[in-house]
GROMACS .gro file of C-alpha atoms in nm:
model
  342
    1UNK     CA    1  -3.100  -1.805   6.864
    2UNK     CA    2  -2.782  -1.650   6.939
    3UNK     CA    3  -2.619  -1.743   6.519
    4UNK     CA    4  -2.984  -1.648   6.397
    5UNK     CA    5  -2.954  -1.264   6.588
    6UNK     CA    6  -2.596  -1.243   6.441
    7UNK     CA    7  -2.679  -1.353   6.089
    8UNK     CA    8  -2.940  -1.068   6.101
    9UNK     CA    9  -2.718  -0.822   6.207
   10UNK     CA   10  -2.411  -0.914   5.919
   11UNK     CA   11  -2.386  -0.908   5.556
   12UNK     CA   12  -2.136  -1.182   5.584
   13UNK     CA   13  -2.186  -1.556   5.618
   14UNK     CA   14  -2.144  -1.652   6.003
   15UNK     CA   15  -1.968  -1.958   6.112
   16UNK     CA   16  -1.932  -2.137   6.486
   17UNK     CA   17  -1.589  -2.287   6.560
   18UNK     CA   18  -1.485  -2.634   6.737
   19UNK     CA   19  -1.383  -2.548   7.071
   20UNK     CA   20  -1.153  -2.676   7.356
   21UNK     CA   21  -1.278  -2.791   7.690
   22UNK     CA   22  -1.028  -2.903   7.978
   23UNK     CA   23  -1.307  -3.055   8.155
   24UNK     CA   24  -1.338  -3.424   8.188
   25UNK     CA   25  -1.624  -3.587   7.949
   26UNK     CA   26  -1.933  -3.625   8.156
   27UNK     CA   27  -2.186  -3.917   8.090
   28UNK     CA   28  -2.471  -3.658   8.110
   29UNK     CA   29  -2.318  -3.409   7.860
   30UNK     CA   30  -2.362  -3.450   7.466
   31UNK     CA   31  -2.033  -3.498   7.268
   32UNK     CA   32  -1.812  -3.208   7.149
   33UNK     CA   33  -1.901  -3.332   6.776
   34UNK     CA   34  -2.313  -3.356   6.912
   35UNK     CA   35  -2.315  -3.020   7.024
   36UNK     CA   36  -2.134  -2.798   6.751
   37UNK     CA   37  -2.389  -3.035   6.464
   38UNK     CA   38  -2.697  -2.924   6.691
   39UNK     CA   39  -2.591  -2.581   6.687
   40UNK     CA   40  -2.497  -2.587   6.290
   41UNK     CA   41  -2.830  -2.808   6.196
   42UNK     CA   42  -3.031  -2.611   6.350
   43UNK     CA   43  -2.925  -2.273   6.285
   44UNK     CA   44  -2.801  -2.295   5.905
   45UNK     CA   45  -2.473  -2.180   5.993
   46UNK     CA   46  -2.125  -2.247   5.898
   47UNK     CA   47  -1.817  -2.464   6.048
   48UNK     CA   48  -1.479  -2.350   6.104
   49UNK     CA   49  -1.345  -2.722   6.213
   50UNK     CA   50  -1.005  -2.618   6.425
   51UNK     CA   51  -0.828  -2.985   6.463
   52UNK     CA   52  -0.603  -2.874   6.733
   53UNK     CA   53  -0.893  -2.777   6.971
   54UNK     CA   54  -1.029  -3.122   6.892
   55UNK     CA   55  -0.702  -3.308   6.923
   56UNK     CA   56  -0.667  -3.111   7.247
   57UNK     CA   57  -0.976  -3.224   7.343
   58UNK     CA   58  -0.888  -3.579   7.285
   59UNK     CA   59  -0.564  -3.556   7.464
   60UNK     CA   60  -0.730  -3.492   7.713
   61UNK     CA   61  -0.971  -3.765   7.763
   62UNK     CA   62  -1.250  -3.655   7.542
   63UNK     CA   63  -1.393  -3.728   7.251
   64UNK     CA   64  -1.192  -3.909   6.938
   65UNK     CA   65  -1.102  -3.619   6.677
   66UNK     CA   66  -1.247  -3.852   6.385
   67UNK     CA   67  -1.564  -3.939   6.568
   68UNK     CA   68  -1.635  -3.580   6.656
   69UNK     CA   69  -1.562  -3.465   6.306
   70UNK     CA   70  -1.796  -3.830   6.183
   71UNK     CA   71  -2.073  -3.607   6.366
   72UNK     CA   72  -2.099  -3.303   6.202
   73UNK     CA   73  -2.231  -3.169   5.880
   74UNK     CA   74  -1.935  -3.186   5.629
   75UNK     CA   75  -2.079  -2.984   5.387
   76UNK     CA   76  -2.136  -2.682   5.624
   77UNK     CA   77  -1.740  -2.667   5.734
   78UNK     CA   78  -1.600  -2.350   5.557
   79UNK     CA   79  -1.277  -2.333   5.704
   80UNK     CA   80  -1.023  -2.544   5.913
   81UNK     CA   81  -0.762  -2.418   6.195
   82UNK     CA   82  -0.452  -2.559   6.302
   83UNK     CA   83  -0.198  -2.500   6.548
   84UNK     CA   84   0.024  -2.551   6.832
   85UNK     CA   85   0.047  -2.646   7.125
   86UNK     CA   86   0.250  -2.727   7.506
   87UNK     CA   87   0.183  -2.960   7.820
   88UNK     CA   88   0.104  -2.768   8.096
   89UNK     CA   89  -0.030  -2.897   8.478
   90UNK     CA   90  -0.048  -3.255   8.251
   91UNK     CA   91  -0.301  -3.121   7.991
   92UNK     CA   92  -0.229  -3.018   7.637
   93UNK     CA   93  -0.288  -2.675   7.585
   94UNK     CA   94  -0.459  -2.509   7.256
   95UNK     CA   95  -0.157  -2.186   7.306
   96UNK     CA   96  -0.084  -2.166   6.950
   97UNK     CA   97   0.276  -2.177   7.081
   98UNK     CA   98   0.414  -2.362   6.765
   99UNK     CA   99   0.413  -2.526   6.435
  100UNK     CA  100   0.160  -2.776   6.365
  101UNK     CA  101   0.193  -3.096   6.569
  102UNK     CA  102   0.265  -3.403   6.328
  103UNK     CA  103  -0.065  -3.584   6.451
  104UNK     CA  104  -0.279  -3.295   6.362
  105UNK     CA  105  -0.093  -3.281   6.049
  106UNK     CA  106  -0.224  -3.631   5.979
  107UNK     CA  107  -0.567  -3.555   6.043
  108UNK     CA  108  -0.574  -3.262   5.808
  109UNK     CA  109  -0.477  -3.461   5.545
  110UNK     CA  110  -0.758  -3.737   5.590
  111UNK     CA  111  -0.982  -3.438   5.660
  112UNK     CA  112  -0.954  -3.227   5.397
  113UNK     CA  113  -1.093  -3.437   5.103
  114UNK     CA  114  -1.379  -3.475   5.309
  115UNK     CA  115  -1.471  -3.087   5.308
  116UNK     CA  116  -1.621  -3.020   4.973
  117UNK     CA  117  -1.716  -2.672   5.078
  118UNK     CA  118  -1.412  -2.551   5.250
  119UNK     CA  119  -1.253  -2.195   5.215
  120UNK     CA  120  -0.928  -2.148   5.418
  121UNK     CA  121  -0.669  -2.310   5.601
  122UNK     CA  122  -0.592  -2.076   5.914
  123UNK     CA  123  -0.211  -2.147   6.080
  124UNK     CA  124  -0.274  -1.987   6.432
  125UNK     CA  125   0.044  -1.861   6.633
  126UNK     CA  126   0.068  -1.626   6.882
  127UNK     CA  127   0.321  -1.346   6.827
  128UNK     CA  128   0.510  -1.396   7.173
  129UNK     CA  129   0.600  -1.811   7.015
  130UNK     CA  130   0.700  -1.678   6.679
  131UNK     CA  131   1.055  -1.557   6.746
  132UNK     CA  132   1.093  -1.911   6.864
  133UNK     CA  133   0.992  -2.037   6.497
  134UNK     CA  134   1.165  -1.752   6.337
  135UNK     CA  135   1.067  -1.659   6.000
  136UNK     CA  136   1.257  -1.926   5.872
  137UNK     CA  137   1.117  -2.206   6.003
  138UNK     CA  138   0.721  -1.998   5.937
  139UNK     CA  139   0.729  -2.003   5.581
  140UNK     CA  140   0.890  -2.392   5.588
  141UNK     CA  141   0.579  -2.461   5.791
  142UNK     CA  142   0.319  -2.277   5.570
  143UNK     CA  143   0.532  -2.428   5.251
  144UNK     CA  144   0.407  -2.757   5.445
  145UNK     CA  145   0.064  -2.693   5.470
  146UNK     CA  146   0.074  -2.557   5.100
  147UNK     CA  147   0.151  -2.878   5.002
  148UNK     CA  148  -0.132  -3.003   5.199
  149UNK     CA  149  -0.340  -2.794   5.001
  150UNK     CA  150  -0.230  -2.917   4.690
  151UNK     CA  151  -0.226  -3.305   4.786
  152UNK     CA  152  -0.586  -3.245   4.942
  153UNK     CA  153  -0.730  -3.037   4.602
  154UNK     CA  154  -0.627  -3.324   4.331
  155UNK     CA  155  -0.807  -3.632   4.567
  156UNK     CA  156  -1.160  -3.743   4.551
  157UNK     CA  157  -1.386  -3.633   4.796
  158UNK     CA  158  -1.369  -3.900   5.060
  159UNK     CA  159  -1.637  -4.015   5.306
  160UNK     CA  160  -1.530  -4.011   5.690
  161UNK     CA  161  -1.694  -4.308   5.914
  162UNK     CA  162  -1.983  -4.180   6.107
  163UNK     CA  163  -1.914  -4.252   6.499
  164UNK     CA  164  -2.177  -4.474   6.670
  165UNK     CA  165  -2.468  -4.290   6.860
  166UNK     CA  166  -2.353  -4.128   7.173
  167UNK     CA  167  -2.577  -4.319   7.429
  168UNK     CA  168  -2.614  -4.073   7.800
  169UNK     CA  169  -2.668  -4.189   8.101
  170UNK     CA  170  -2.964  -4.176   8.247
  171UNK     CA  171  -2.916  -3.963   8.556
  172UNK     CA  172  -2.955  -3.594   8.541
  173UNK     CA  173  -2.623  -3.395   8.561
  174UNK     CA  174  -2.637  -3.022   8.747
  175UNK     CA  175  -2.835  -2.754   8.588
  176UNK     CA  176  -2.721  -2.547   8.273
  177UNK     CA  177  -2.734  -2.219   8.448
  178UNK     CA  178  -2.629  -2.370   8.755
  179UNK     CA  179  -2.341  -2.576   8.582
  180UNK     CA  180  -2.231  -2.218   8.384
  181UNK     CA  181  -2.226  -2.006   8.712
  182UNK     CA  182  -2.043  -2.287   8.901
  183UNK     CA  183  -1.762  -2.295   8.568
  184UNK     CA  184  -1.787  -1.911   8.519
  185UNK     CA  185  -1.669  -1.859   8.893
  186UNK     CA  186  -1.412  -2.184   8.910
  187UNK     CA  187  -1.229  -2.008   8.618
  188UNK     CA  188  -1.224  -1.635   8.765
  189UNK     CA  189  -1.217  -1.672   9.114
  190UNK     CA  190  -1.505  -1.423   9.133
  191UNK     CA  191  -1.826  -1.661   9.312
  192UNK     CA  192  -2.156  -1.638   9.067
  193UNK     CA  193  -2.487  -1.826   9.129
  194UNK     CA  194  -2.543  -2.023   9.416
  195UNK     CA  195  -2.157  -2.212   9.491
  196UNK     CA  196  -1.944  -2.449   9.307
  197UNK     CA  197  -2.036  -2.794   9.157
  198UNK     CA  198  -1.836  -3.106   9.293
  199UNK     CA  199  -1.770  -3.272   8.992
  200UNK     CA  200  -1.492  -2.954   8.850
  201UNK     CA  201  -1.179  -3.081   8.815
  202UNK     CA  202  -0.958  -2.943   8.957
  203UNK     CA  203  -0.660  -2.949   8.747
  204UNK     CA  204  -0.896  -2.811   8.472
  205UNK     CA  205  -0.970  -2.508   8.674
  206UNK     CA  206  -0.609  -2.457   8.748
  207UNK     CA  207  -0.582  -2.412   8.330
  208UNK     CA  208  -0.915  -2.232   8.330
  209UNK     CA  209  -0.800  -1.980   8.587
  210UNK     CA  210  -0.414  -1.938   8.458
  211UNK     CA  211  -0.598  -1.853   8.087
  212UNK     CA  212  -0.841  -1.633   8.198
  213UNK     CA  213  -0.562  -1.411   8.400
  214UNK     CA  214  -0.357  -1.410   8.132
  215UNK     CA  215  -0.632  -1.310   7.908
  216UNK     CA  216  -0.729  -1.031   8.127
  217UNK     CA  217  -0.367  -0.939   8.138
  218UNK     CA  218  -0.315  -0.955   7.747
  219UNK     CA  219  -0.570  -0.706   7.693
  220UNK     CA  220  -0.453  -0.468   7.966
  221UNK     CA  221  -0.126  -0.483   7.810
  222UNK     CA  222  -0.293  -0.437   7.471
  223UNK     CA  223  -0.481  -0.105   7.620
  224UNK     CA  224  -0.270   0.029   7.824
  225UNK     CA  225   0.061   0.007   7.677
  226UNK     CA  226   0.212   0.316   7.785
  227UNK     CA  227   0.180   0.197   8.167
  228UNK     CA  228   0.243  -0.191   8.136
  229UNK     CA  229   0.593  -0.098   7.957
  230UNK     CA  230   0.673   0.122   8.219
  231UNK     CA  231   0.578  -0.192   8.470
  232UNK     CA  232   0.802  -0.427   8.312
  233UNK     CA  233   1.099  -0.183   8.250
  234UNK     CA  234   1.100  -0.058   8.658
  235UNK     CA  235   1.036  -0.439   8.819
  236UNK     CA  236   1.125  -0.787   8.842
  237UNK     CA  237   0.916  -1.027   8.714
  238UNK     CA  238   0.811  -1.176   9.043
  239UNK     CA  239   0.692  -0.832   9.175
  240UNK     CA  240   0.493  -0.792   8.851
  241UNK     CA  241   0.376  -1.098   8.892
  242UNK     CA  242   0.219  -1.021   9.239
  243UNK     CA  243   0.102  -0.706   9.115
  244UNK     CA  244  -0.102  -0.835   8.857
  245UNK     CA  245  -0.253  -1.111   9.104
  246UNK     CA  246  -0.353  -0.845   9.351
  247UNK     CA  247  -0.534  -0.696   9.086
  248UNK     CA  248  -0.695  -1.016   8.966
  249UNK     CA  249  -0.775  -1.060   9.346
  250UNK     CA  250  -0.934  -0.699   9.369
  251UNK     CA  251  -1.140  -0.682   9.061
  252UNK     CA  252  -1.358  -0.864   8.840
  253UNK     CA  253  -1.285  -0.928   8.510
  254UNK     CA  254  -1.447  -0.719   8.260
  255UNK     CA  255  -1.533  -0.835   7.878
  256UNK     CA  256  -1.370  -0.635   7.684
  257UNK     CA  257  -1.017  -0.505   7.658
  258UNK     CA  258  -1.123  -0.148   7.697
  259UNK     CA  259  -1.318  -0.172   7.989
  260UNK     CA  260  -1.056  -0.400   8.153
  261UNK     CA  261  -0.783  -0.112   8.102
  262UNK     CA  262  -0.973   0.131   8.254
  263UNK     CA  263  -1.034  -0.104   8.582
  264UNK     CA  264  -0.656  -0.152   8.605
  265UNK     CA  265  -0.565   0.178   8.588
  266UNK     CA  266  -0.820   0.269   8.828
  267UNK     CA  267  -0.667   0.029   9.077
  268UNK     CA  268  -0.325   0.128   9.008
  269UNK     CA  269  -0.431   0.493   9.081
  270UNK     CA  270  -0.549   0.352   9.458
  271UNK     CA  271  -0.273   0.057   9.478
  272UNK     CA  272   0.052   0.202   9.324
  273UNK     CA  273   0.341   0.007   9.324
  274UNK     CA  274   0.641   0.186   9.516
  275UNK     CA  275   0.965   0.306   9.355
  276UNK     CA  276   0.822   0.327   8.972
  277UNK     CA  277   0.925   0.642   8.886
  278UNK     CA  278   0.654   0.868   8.647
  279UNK     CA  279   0.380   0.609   8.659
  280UNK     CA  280   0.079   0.848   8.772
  281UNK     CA  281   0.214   1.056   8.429
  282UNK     CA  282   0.227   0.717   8.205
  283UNK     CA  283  -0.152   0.618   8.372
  284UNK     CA  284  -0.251   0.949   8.298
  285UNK     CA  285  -0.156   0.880   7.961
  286UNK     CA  286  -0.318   0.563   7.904
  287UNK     CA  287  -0.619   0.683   8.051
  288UNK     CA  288  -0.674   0.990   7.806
  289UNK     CA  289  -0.593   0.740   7.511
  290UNK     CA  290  -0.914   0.499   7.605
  291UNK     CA  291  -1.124   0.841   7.704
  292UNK     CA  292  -1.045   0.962   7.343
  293UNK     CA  293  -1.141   0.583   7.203
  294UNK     CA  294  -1.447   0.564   7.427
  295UNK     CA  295  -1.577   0.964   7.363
  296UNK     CA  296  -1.395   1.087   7.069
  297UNK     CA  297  -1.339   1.404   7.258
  298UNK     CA  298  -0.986   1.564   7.276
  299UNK     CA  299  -0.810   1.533   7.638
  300UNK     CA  300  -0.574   1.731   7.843
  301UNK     CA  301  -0.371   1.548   8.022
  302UNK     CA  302  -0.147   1.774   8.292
  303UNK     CA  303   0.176   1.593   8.361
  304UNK     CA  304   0.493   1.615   8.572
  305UNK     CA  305   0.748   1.584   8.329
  306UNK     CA  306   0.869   1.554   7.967
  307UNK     CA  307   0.637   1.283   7.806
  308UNK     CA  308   0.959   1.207   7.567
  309UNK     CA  309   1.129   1.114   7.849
  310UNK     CA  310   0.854   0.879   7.967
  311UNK     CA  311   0.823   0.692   7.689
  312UNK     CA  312   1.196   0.674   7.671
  313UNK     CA  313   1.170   0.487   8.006
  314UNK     CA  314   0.889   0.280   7.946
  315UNK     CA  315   1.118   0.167   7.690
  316UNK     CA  316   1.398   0.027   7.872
  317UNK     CA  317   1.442  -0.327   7.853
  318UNK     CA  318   1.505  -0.588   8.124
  319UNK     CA  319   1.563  -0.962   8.122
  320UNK     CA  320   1.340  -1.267   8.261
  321UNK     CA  321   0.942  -1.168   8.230
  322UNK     CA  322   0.999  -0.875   8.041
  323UNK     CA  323   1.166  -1.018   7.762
  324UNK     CA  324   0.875  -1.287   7.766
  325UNK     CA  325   0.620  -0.996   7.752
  326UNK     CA  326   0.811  -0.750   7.570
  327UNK     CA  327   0.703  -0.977   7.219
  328UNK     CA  328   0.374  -0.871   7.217
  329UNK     CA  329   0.399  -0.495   7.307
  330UNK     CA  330   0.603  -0.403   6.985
  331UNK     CA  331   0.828  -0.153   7.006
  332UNK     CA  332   0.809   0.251   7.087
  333UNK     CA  333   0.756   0.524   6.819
  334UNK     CA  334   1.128   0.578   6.705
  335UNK     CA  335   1.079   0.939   6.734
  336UNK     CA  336   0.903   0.970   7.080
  337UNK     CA  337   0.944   1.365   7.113
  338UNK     CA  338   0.791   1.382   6.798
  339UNK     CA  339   0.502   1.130   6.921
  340UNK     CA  340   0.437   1.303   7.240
  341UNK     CA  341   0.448   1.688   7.048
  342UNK     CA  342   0.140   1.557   6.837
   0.00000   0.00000   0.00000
C-alpha cells in the first residue's frame, strides 16, 4: 500500500531497496529475500539489490546473499549498490566506510549477468571515509567496477539457483506492532508500546542505538552548522561526547533533520555548555536559518558581537573528534564578513 501511494504521487518509476538487519534470523520471520519479493510481486515495483546490505546480513548469521537474491524477481532489479564496510561490537557494519570488499566484488560479478533490466551501479561512501581512500585510490576503485561493467555487459544472461522454500516454524512469534514498538524503543532508548520483547539481542541493539545517535547527530550537524562548529572548535571530544548523550537522553528523536535541529537548539538554549564563548549568538544564528527554511520569512536576529568574528571561531580547528567530524561539515565561506554582511 505504502509503494502503490508513492507511485501515485511520482512521475518517476519507484524502487524498494535490500536492507540490513543486525537482528538474529528468527524461525517465525520470512527471509530477507521472501520479504523484499512479496513487497516487489505484489506491488509492481522496482529493485535496487544493494549486495553489501545482504552480505552484511549474512555475516551476520542471516540469510545466504545468493539464496536471498535466488528469491526475488530478477527482472524487476533496476539498480545494484555496493559498498564498504567495518567490524564493530563483532558485527559487520553497512558504514560505507570503504572500497568494495573483495567478496562482494565476487558476487557482483555472478550477479550482474543475471539482471537483464538493470540501470546503475551505485559505489556508496560516506564523505568522513573518503580522505582515507583519497582520490587516488576512488577512481582506481570505480576504474574496478568499470571493468565490472564491461565484463558483466559482453556475458550471457545467466540463471541464478533458486534457494529451497523457506519452511517457518510453527509457533507464533510476538506481534508486528508489538514486535515494531519493542525494536523502535530498543534502538532509541525512548519506551513505545507496551515494553520490550525478550528475544532482542542485545549486541544488535547496541548497533541499533550507536546508528540511530549518530544519525540524529549527523543531521543536527547538517542543520545547524553554525553551532556544532562552534561545539567542536571550544571542547574536547569527550565533553562533546557527553553533551550530545545528554541530549539524546533528554529528547526524542525527531524524523527529519530540520525538526531535529530545532530540538537541539532548543535544549542547548535551557542546557548550555559552560565556557563556549558566543554560542547563544551562533544558536541564534542557526535558528533564524531553519525559521527562514521552514517560513520563508526574513529574520532579525539581534546579536552580541561581530558575526565575522563568530564564524571565524566556529572555524578553528582542534585535533581528536573534531578532526573526525570536521569531514563532513565542509569548510567556512572564505570571505565570512562578506557572508555575514548579506
Amino acid at each position: 500500500r505504502a509503494v502503490a501511494a508513492y507511485q501515485q504521487a511520482m512521475t518517476v518509476p519507484f524502487a524498494i531497496e535490500t536492507g540490513v538487519s543486525y537482528l538474529p534470523m528468527g524461525d517465525d520471520e520470512l527471509t530477507d529475500g521472501e520479504v523484499v519479493a512479496a513487497v516487489a510481486n505484489q506491488s509492481g515495483c522496482g529493485i535496487v539489490l544493494d549486495l553489501h546490505n545482504l552480505w552484511c546480513n549474512e555475516r551476520n548469521g542471516r540469510e545466504p546473499v545468493l539464496d536471498a537474491v535466488g528469491r526475488l524477481p530478477l527482472d524487476q532489479v533496476t539498480e545494484v549498490h555496493v559498498a564498504g564496510g567495518l567490524a564493530w561490537d563483532g558485527l559487520w557494519l553497512d558504514a560505507h566506510s570503504g572500497v568494495t570488499p573483495r567478496p562482494v566484488m565476487e558476487l557482483a560479478e555472478l550477479v550482474l549477468p543475471a539482471l537483464p533490466n538493470v540501470r546503475l551501479l551505485t559505489f556508496e561512501i560516506q564523505p568522513a571515509f573518503l580522505w582515507r581512500l583519497g582520490l587516488d585510490g576512488l577512481h582506481a576503485h570505480l576504474d574496478d567496477l568499470r571493468r565490472l561493467l564491461s565484463a558483466a555487459s559482453r556475458s550471457t544472461i545467466r540463471r541464478l539457483a533458486r534457494p529451497d522454500e523457506h519452511r517457518r516454524a510453527s509457533g507464533e512469534g510476538p506481534q508486528p506492532a508489538r514486535w515494531e514498538a519493542s525494536l523502535a524503543g530498543a534502538a532509541t532508548g525512548w519506551a513505545i508500546g507496551d515494553g520490550p520483547i525478550d528475544a532482542l539481542d542485545p549486541r544488535a541493539v547496541r548497533v541499533m542505538r550507536h546508528l540511530v545517535d549518530a544519525g540524529r547527530d549527523s543531521r543536527v550537524i547538517t542543520a545547524a552548522p553554525i553551532t556544532m562548529r562552534l561545539l567542536l572548535a571550544e571542547m574536547e571530544g569527550e565533553r562533546l561526547d557527553g553533551l550530545l548523550a545528554r541530549y539524546h537522553a533528554a529528547r526524542p528523536p525527531a524524523l527529519w533533520g530540520h525538526d531535529e535541529a530545532e530540538r537541539f537548539l532548543c535544549w542547548l538554549m535551557d542546557e548550555p555548555p559552560s565556557g563556549v564563548a558566543r554560542l547563544h549568538d551562533a544558536i541564534a544564528l542557526d535558528a533564524a536559518r531553519l525559521a527562514i527554511a521552514r517560513t520563508g520569512a526574513p529574520q532579525d536576529v539581534p546579536l552580541e558581537g561581530d558575526p565575522a568574528d563568530l564564524l571565524a571561531l566556529a572555524g578553528a580547528r582542534r585535533g581528536g573528534r573534531a578532526d573526525q567530524l570536521w569531514a563532513g561539515l565542509g569548510g567556512l565561506p572564505s570571505s565570512s564578513r562578506a557572508m555575514s554582511s548579506t
